[in-house]
Coordinates of N, CA, C and O and ligand atoms in Angstrom, one line a residue:
M1 N 125.9 300.0 136.7 CA 126.6 302.2 137.0 C 126.7 302.2 137.0 O 127.7 301.9 136.6
R2 N 127.1 303.5 136.4 CA 128.5 304.8 136.9 C 127.7 306.0 137.4 O 126.5 306.6 137.0
I3 N 129.2 306.4 137.5 CA 129.7 307.3 138.6 C 129.9 309.0 137.7 O 131.3 308.4 136.9
G4 N 129.6 310.1 137.8 CA 130.5 310.8 137.1 C 131.0 311.9 137.7 O 129.8 312.0 138.7
F5 N 131.6 312.8 138.0 CA 132.4 313.9 138.7 C 132.2 315.0 138.1 O 133.1 315.4 136.5
G6 N 131.7 316.5 138.4 CA 131.9 317.6 137.0 C 133.0 318.8 137.7 O 131.5 318.4 139.3
Y7 N 132.9 319.3 137.3 CA 133.1 320.6 138.5 C 133.9 322.3 137.6 O 133.7 321.9 135.7
D8 N 133.0 322.6 137.9 CA 133.1 324.2 136.9 C 132.9 325.9 138.4 O 132.7 325.8 139.4
S9 N 133.8 326.8 137.4 CA 134.3 327.5 138.2 C 133.8 329.3 137.2 O 134.7 329.1 136.3
H10 N 133.2 330.5 137.4 CA 134.1 331.5 136.8 C 133.7 332.6 138.0 O 133.2 332.8 138.7
R11 N 134.0 333.2 136.9 CA 133.8 335.0 138.1 C 133.1 335.9 137.5 O 131.8 336.1 136.6
F12 N 132.2 336.3 138.5 CA 131.0 336.9 138.3 C 131.3 339.0 137.8 O 132.8 338.7 137.0
D13 N 130.8 339.0 137.0 CA 130.7 339.9 135.6 C 129.8 340.1 135.9 O 127.7 339.7 135.9
A14 N 129.3 341.5 136.9 CA 127.8 342.7 137.1 C 127.7 342.9 136.4 O 126.3 343.6 135.8
S15 N 127.4 343.0 135.0 CA 127.6 343.5 133.9 C 126.2 342.9 133.3 O 125.0 342.9 132.6
R16 N 126.9 341.1 133.4 CA 125.7 340.3 132.5 C 124.4 339.5 133.7 O 125.3 339.8 135.2
P17 N 123.1 338.9 133.3 CA 122.6 338.7 134.3 C 122.7 336.9 135.0 O 124.1 336.5 134.4
L18 N 122.2 336.9 136.1 CA 122.4 335.7 136.5 C 122.2 334.6 136.1 O 121.3 334.6 136.5
M19 N 122.5 333.3 135.8 CA 121.7 332.6 135.4 C 122.1 331.6 136.4 O 124.2 330.6 136.2
L20 N 122.3 330.8 136.9 CA 122.4 329.2 137.3 C 121.7 328.4 137.6 O 120.4 327.7 138.4
G21 N 121.7 327.3 136.8 CA 120.9 326.2 137.1 C 119.8 326.5 136.6 O 117.8 326.1 136.6
G22 N 119.8 327.2 135.7 CA 118.9 326.7 134.3 C 117.7 328.2 134.4 O 116.7 329.0 133.9
V23 N 118.3 328.9 135.2 CA 116.8 329.8 136.6 C 117.3 331.6 136.1 O 118.8 331.4 136.4
R24 N 116.7 332.2 136.5 CA 117.3 333.3 136.2 C 117.0 334.2 137.5 O 116.7 334.2 137.7
I25 N 118.4 334.9 138.1 CA 118.0 334.7 139.0 C 118.8 336.7 139.9 O 120.3 337.1 138.9
D26 N 117.5 337.6 139.8 CA 117.1 338.7 139.6 C 118.2 339.4 140.8 O 118.3 338.8 142.0
G27 N 119.5 340.6 140.4 CA 119.3 341.5 141.7 C 120.9 340.6 142.5 O 121.2 341.0 143.4
A28 N 121.1 339.5 141.8 CA 123.0 339.7 141.5 C 123.5 339.4 140.5 O 123.7 340.3 139.2
P29 N 125.2 339.5 140.7 CA 125.6 339.3 139.6 C 125.8 339.2 139.0 O 125.6 337.7 139.7
G30 N 126.1 338.5 137.6 CA 126.0 338.0 136.7 C 126.9 336.9 136.9 O 128.8 337.3 138.1
L31 N 128.2 335.7 135.4 CA 129.3 335.7 135.4 C 130.1 336.0 134.3 O 128.3 334.9 133.5
A32 N 131.2 335.8 134.0 CA 131.6 335.6 132.8 C 131.4 334.8 131.9 O 131.9 333.9 133.2
G33 N 131.7 334.2 130.9 CA 132.1 333.6 130.5 C 131.5 333.2 128.7 O 131.1 334.8 128.4
H34 N 131.9 333.0 127.7 CA 131.5 332.6 126.2 C 130.0 331.9 126.3 O 129.1 333.0 125.8
S35 N 129.6 331.2 126.8 CA 127.9 331.0 126.8 C 126.9 331.8 127.9 O 128.0 333.3 128.1
D36 N 126.0 331.7 128.1 CA 125.4 331.9 129.2 C 126.0 332.1 131.3 O 126.7 332.5 132.3
A37 N 126.9 330.9 130.8 CA 128.1 330.9 131.7 C 127.7 330.3 133.0 O 128.0 331.3 134.3
D38 N 126.6 329.4 133.0 CA 126.1 328.7 134.2 C 126.2 327.8 134.8 O 126.0 326.8 134.1
A39 N 127.4 327.9 135.8 CA 128.5 327.6 135.7 C 127.8 325.8 136.4 O 128.0 325.3 136.4
L40 N 126.2 326.1 137.7 CA 126.4 324.5 138.0 C 126.1 323.2 136.6 O 126.4 322.0 136.5
L41 N 125.3 324.4 135.8 CA 124.8 323.5 134.7 C 126.1 322.8 133.6 O 126.4 321.0 133.3
H42 N 126.7 323.6 134.5 CA 128.1 323.1 133.6 C 128.6 322.3 134.4 O 128.9 320.6 133.1
A43 N 128.9 321.7 135.3 CA 129.6 320.9 137.2 C 128.5 320.2 136.0 O 129.1 318.7 136.6
I44 N 126.8 320.4 136.1 CA 126.1 319.3 135.7 C 126.4 318.3 134.5 O 127.0 317.3 134.1
I45 N 126.5 318.7 133.5 CA 126.9 318.9 132.3 C 128.3 317.5 132.0 O 128.5 316.7 131.8
D46 N 129.2 317.9 132.7 CA 130.5 317.5 132.6 C 130.7 316.0 133.5 O 131.3 314.6 133.6
S47 N 129.6 316.6 134.5 CA 129.6 314.6 135.5 C 128.7 313.7 134.2 O 129.1 311.9 134.6
L48 N 128.0 314.2 133.3 CA 127.2 313.5 133.0 C 128.6 312.3 131.9 O 128.5 311.7 131.8
L49 N 128.4 313.7 131.4 CA 129.8 312.8 129.6 C 130.8 312.4 130.7 O 131.2 311.5 130.7
G50 N 131.0 312.7 132.7 CA 132.1 311.7 132.0 C 131.7 310.7 132.8 O 132.6 309.6 133.2
A51 N 130.0 310.1 134.2 CA 129.6 308.9 133.8 C 129.6 308.3 132.8 O 130.2 306.7 133.2
A52 N 129.2 309.3 131.7 CA 130.1 307.5 129.9 C 130.8 307.9 129.6 O 131.0 307.0 128.2
A53 N 131.4 308.6 129.6 CA 133.1 308.0 129.4 C 132.9 309.4 128.3 O 133.9 309.0 127.1
L54 N 132.0 310.5 128.1 CA 131.7 310.6 126.6 C 132.8 311.9 125.7 O 132.9 313.1 125.4
G55 N 133.8 312.7 126.8 CA 134.8 313.8 126.6 C 133.9 314.2 127.9 O 133.1 314.6 129.3
D56 N 133.9 316.1 127.4 CA 134.4 316.9 128.6 C 133.1 318.6 128.0 O 133.5 317.7 126.6
I57 N 132.9 319.6 128.8 CA 132.8 320.2 128.3 C 133.0 321.2 127.0 O 132.2 321.3 125.8
G58 N 134.5 320.9 127.0 CA 135.0 321.8 125.8 C 134.9 321.4 125.0 O 135.1 321.9 123.6
S59 N 135.0 319.8 124.4 CA 135.0 319.3 123.3 C 134.1 318.6 123.0 O 134.9 318.9 121.5
H60 N 132.9 319.0 123.5 CA 131.2 319.3 122.8 C 130.7 320.8 122.3 O 130.4 320.7 121.3
F61 N 131.2 322.2 123.3 CA 131.0 323.5 123.1 C 132.5 324.0 122.6 O 132.0 324.7 124.1
P62 N 133.4 323.9 122.5 CA 134.3 324.7 122.5 C 134.2 325.9 122.3 O 133.3 326.8 121.7
D63 N 134.5 327.1 124.2 CA 134.5 328.0 123.9 C 135.6 328.9 123.0 O 135.3 330.5 122.9
T64 N 136.0 328.8 122.7 CA 136.2 329.7 120.4 C 135.4 329.0 119.6 O 135.7 329.9 118.4
D65 N 134.8 328.6 120.0 CA 133.2 328.5 118.6 C 132.1 329.6 118.6 O 131.4 329.5 119.5
E66 N 132.0 330.0 117.6 CA 130.3 330.9 117.8 C 129.4 331.1 118.0 O 128.7 331.5 119.1
R67 N 129.4 329.4 117.7 CA 127.5 328.9 117.6 C 127.5 328.9 119.2 O 126.8 329.0 119.1
W68 N 129.1 329.3 120.6 CA 128.4 328.9 122.0 C 128.5 330.1 121.6 O 128.2 329.7 123.9
R69 N 128.6 330.9 121.8 CA 129.0 332.8 122.2 C 127.1 332.8 123.1 O 126.5 332.4 121.6
G70 N 126.9 333.3 124.0 CA 126.1 333.7 125.0 C 124.7 332.4 124.4 O 123.1 332.6 124.7
A71 N 125.1 331.2 124.7 CA 124.8 329.7 124.4 C 123.6 329.8 125.9 O 124.2 330.0 126.8
D72 N 122.2 329.9 125.4 CA 121.7 328.8 126.9 C 121.7 327.7 126.9 O 122.4 326.8 126.7
S73 N 123.2 328.0 128.5 CA 122.7 326.3 128.5 C 122.2 325.0 128.5 O 123.1 323.7 129.3
S74 N 120.9 325.9 129.4 CA 120.0 324.6 129.0 C 120.3 324.0 127.9 O 119.5 322.6 128.4
D75 N 120.1 324.5 126.6 CA 120.5 323.6 125.7 C 121.3 322.6 125.5 O 121.5 322.1 124.6
L76 N 122.7 323.4 126.1 CA 123.7 322.2 126.2 C 123.6 320.4 126.6 O 123.6 319.6 126.5
L77 N 122.4 321.3 128.0 CA 121.9 319.8 128.8 C 121.2 319.5 128.5 O 122.0 318.4 128.5
A78 N 120.4 319.5 127.6 CA 119.2 319.2 126.9 C 120.1 318.2 126.1 O 120.4 316.9 125.9
A79 N 121.5 318.7 124.8 CA 121.6 318.4 124.2 C 122.9 316.7 124.9 O 122.5 316.0 123.7
V80 N 123.1 316.6 125.9 CA 124.4 315.8 126.2 C 123.3 314.8 126.7 O 123.7 313.5 126.8
A81 N 122.0 315.6 127.5 CA 121.3 314.4 128.0 C 120.9 313.7 126.6 O 120.4 312.1 127.4
A82 N 120.9 313.9 126.2 CA 120.2 313.7 124.8 C 121.5 312.5 124.4 O 121.5 310.7 123.7
E83 N 122.9 312.9 124.0 CA 124.1 311.3 124.0 C 123.8 311.0 124.9 O 123.9 309.3 124.3
V84 N 123.8 311.2 126.5 CA 124.0 310.1 127.4 C 122.4 308.7 127.0 O 122.8 308.1 127.3
A85 N 121.3 309.6 126.9 CA 120.0 308.3 126.4 C 120.8 307.4 125.5 O 121.2 306.7 125.2
E86 N 121.8 308.2 124.3 CA 121.8 307.4 122.8 C 122.9 306.4 123.4 O 123.1 305.4 123.0
A87 N 123.1 306.9 124.0 CA 124.9 305.7 124.4 C 124.6 304.3 125.5 O 125.3 303.1 126.3
G88 N 122.9 304.9 126.1 CA 122.1 303.7 126.5 C 122.7 303.8 128.1 O 121.7 302.8 128.8
Y89 N 122.1 305.2 128.5 CA 122.1 304.9 129.8 C 120.8 306.3 130.0 O 120.6 306.8 129.6
R90 N 120.4 306.2 131.2 CA 119.3 307.2 131.7 C 120.0 307.6 133.2 O 120.6 307.1 134.4
V91 N 119.5 308.7 134.0 CA 120.2 310.3 134.7 C 119.7 308.7 135.5 O 118.4 308.9 136.4
G92 N 120.5 308.0 137.2 CA 119.9 308.3 138.5 C 119.4 309.1 138.7 O 118.6 309.6 139.9
N93 N 120.9 309.6 139.7 CA 120.7 311.2 140.1 C 121.7 311.7 139.9 O 123.0 311.1 140.1
I94 N 121.6 313.0 141.0 CA 122.3 314.1 140.5 C 123.0 315.1 141.6 O 121.7 314.5 142.6
D95 N 123.9 315.3 142.3 CA 124.1 315.5 144.0 C 124.8 317.5 143.4 O 126.1 316.9 142.7
A96 N 124.5 318.7 143.2 CA 125.8 319.6 143.2 C 125.6 320.4 144.7 O 124.9 320.9 145.4
T97 N 126.4 320.6 145.0 CA 127.2 322.0 145.7 C 127.6 323.0 144.7 O 128.2 322.9 144.3
V98 N 127.2 324.7 145.3 CA 127.4 325.0 144.5 C 128.0 326.1 146.4 O 127.1 326.7 147.1
I99 N 129.2 326.8 145.7 CA 129.7 327.7 147.0 C 129.9 329.1 145.8 O 130.6 329.4 145.0
C100 N 129.7 329.7 146.1 CA 129.7 331.3 146.9 C 129.0 332.2 148.1 O 128.6 331.3 148.4
E101 N 129.4 333.4 148.5 CA 129.3 333.8 149.3 C 128.6 334.9 149.3 O 127.3 335.4 150.3
R102 N 128.2 335.1 147.6 CA 126.6 336.0 147.7 C 126.4 334.5 146.0 O 127.0 335.5 145.5
P103 N 125.1 335.1 145.7 CA 123.3 335.4 146.4 C 123.6 334.0 147.1 O 124.3 333.1 147.0
K104 N 122.1 334.5 148.5 CA 122.4 333.5 149.3 C 121.4 332.6 148.1 O 119.4 333.1 147.9
L105 N 121.2 331.8 148.9 CA 121.0 330.1 147.2 C 119.8 329.5 148.6 O 119.1 329.4 146.6
R106 N 119.4 329.1 148.6 CA 118.6 329.9 149.7 C 117.0 329.4 148.8 O 116.5 328.2 148.3
P107 N 116.3 330.8 149.0 CA 115.3 330.9 147.5 C 115.4 330.5 145.9 O 113.8 330.0 145.9
H108 N 116.0 330.1 146.0 CA 116.0 329.3 144.6 C 116.5 328.4 144.7 O 116.8 327.9 142.7
I109 N 116.8 327.1 145.1 CA 117.2 325.7 145.3 C 115.9 325.5 145.0 O 116.0 324.2 143.6
D110 N 114.7 325.3 144.9 CA 113.6 324.4 144.4 C 113.2 324.8 143.4 O 112.7 323.3 142.1
A111 N 113.3 325.7 142.6 CA 113.2 326.4 140.9 C 114.4 325.8 140.5 O 114.4 325.4 139.5
M112 N 115.9 326.0 140.9 CA 116.9 324.8 140.1 C 116.7 323.8 139.6 O 116.9 323.1 138.7
R113 N 116.2 323.1 141.2 CA 116.0 322.0 141.0 C 115.2 320.7 140.3 O 114.9 320.5 138.9
A114 N 113.9 322.2 140.5 CA 112.5 321.1 139.2 C 113.2 321.7 137.8 O 112.6 321.4 136.7
R115 N 113.3 323.0 138.0 CA 114.2 323.2 136.5 C 114.9 322.3 135.0 O 115.1 322.1 134.5
I116 N 115.9 322.4 136.5 CA 117.3 321.1 136.1 C 116.4 319.3 135.6 O 116.8 318.4 135.0
A117 N 115.4 319.2 135.9 CA 114.4 318.0 136.3 C 113.6 317.8 134.2 O 113.7 317.3 133.9
E118 N 113.1 319.1 134.7 CA 112.8 318.9 132.9 C 113.1 318.9 132.7 O 113.1 318.3 131.2
I119 N 114.6 319.8 132.3 CA 115.6 319.7 131.3 C 115.8 318.2 130.6 O 116.2 317.4 130.0
L120 N 116.3 318.0 131.9 CA 116.7 315.4 132.0 C 115.2 315.2 131.7 O 115.8 313.4 131.3
G121 N 114.7 316.2 131.8 CA 113.5 314.7 132.2 C 112.8 313.1 133.0 O 112.1 312.4 132.5
I122 N 113.9 314.3 134.3 CA 112.9 313.1 135.2 C 113.0 314.1 136.4 O 112.1 314.7 136.4
E123 N 112.6 313.3 137.6 CA 111.4 314.7 138.2 C 112.4 314.3 139.4 O 113.4 314.7 139.6
A124 N 112.0 315.8 139.8 CA 112.8 317.0 141.6 C 113.7 316.0 141.7 O 114.4 316.2 142.8
S125 N 113.1 314.9 142.5 CA 113.1 313.8 143.8 C 115.2 313.5 143.4 O 115.4 313.3 144.5
K126 N 114.7 313.4 142.0 CA 116.3 313.1 141.5 C 117.2 314.1 141.8 O 118.4 313.9 141.3
V127 N 117.1 315.6 141.7 CA 118.0 316.2 141.3 C 118.6 317.1 143.5 O 117.2 317.6 143.2
S128 N 119.8 316.7 143.3 CA 119.7 317.9 144.6 C 120.7 319.1 144.6 O 122.1 319.0 143.3
V129 N 120.3 320.5 144.9 CA 121.6 321.0 144.5 C 121.4 321.7 146.0 O 120.6 322.2 147.5
K130 N 122.4 321.8 146.4 CA 123.4 322.6 147.8 C 123.8 323.7 147.9 O 124.8 323.8 146.6
G131 N 123.4 324.4 148.6 CA 125.0 325.4 148.5 C 125.7 325.8 149.4 O 124.4 325.6 150.7
K132 N 126.3 326.4 150.2 CA 127.3 327.2 150.5 C 128.4 327.9 150.5 O 128.7 328.5 149.9
T133 N 128.3 328.9 151.2 CA 130.0 329.6 151.5 C 131.1 328.4 151.7 O 131.2 327.9 152.0
N134 N 132.1 329.4 151.5 CA 133.3 329.5 151.3 C 133.9 329.8 153.0 O 135.0 330.1 152.8
E135 N 133.0 330.4 153.0 CA 133.9 331.0 155.3 C 134.8 332.3 154.6 O 135.9 331.9 155.9
G136 N 134.7 333.0 153.9 CA 135.8 333.4 153.7 C 136.5 333.3 152.9 O 137.6 334.3 152.8
M137 N 136.7 332.2 152.6 CA 138.2 332.2 152.8 C 139.0 331.5 150.7 O 137.8 332.0 150.1
G138 N 139.5 332.3 150.8 CA 140.2 332.1 148.9 C 139.1 333.3 148.4 O 138.7 333.6 148.9
A139 N 139.3 333.2 146.8 CA 139.5 333.9 145.6 C 137.8 334.2 146.1 O 136.9 335.0 146.1
I140 N 136.7 332.4 146.1 CA 135.7 332.5 146.7 C 134.9 333.0 147.9 O 133.9 333.7 147.3
G141 N 135.8 333.5 148.5 CA 134.8 333.9 150.2 C 135.2 335.3 149.6 O 134.4 336.0 150.0
R142 N 136.3 335.7 148.7 CA 136.5 337.0 148.2 C 135.7 337.6 147.9 O 134.9 339.0 147.1
G143 N 134.6 336.8 147.0 CA 134.2 337.2 146.4 C 133.5 337.4 145.2 O 133.2 338.0 144.2
E144 N 134.8 337.2 144.6 CA 135.3 337.0 143.4 C 135.0 336.1 142.3 O 134.6 336.2 140.4
G145 N 134.1 335.1 142.3 CA 133.6 334.3 141.4 C 132.5 332.7 142.5 O 132.4 332.6 143.5
M146 N 132.0 332.2 141.7 CA 132.0 331.0 141.6 C 132.1 329.6 141.0 O 132.2 329.8 140.1
A147 N 131.9 328.3 142.1 CA 131.9 326.9 142.1 C 131.1 325.9 142.3 O 130.1 326.3 142.9
V148 N 131.1 325.0 141.4 CA 130.7 324.2 141.7 C 130.8 322.5 141.7 O 131.5 322.4 140.6
Y149 N 130.7 321.7 142.6 CA 130.7 321.0 142.0 C 129.7 319.9 142.1 O 128.8 319.6 142.7
C150 N 129.8 318.4 141.1 CA 129.0 317.7 140.9 C 128.8 316.4 140.9 O 129.5 316.0 140.0
V151 N 128.1 315.1 141.2 CA 128.3 313.9 141.4 C 127.5 313.4 140.1 O 125.7 313.5 141.1
S152 N 127.2 312.7 139.4 CA 126.0 312.3 138.8 C 125.8 310.5 139.0 O 127.2 310.1 138.5
L153 N 125.2 310.0 138.6 CA 124.8 308.4 138.4 C 124.1 308.1 137.5 O 123.2 308.8 137.3
L154 N 125.1 307.6 136.3 CA 123.8 306.5 135.4 C 123.2 305.0 135.4 O 124.5 304.7 136.1
E155 N 122.3 305.0 134.9 CA 122.1 304.1 134.9 C 121.7 303.4 134.0 O 121.7 303.9 132.6
T156 N 121.8 302.1 133.3 CA 122.1 301.3 132.6 C 121.4 300.8 131.8 O 119.8 301.0 133.0
R157 N 120.1 301.4 130.4 CA 119.1 300.9 131.0 C 118.4 299.8 129.8 O 119.3 299.3 129.3
R158 N 117.2 299.4 130.1 CA 116.9 298.0 129.6 C 116.0 297.8 129.2 O 115.0 298.8 129.8
Ligands
LIG1 MG1 131.3 326.9 132.8

């Protein structure tokens, strides 16, 4: 087994739709970024790449590359999942924590878990997404953006 850790953060940009965990969440400010800025999928990508020691999201999908402008992060995660499988691993489980003051994530958690599981081709029972606020502290607490922490376990395929 191999464990990997991922982190991502993005500022809010109210002019964009919010994509989180591969799900569009209406009625909330979006996130600034080169791609669709899905911070949850980005943290998952980095945790999977980290577990396999295959680099990071920036080395795979540079934000200086026009190919990835407005990219659907679901496609990026699918590409990374294929690379991880090619390296001889399957996803054991994923556990992510999303930190933001708004929107309230509770109503969207199961849709995000289902979508992430679908992209990875695993059961939703292997995908955990948890939401927290930062209790009003710091930049996240002031509502300037969102941060995500994620750990993933990979198992050797045999
Ligand atoms: Mg990102």
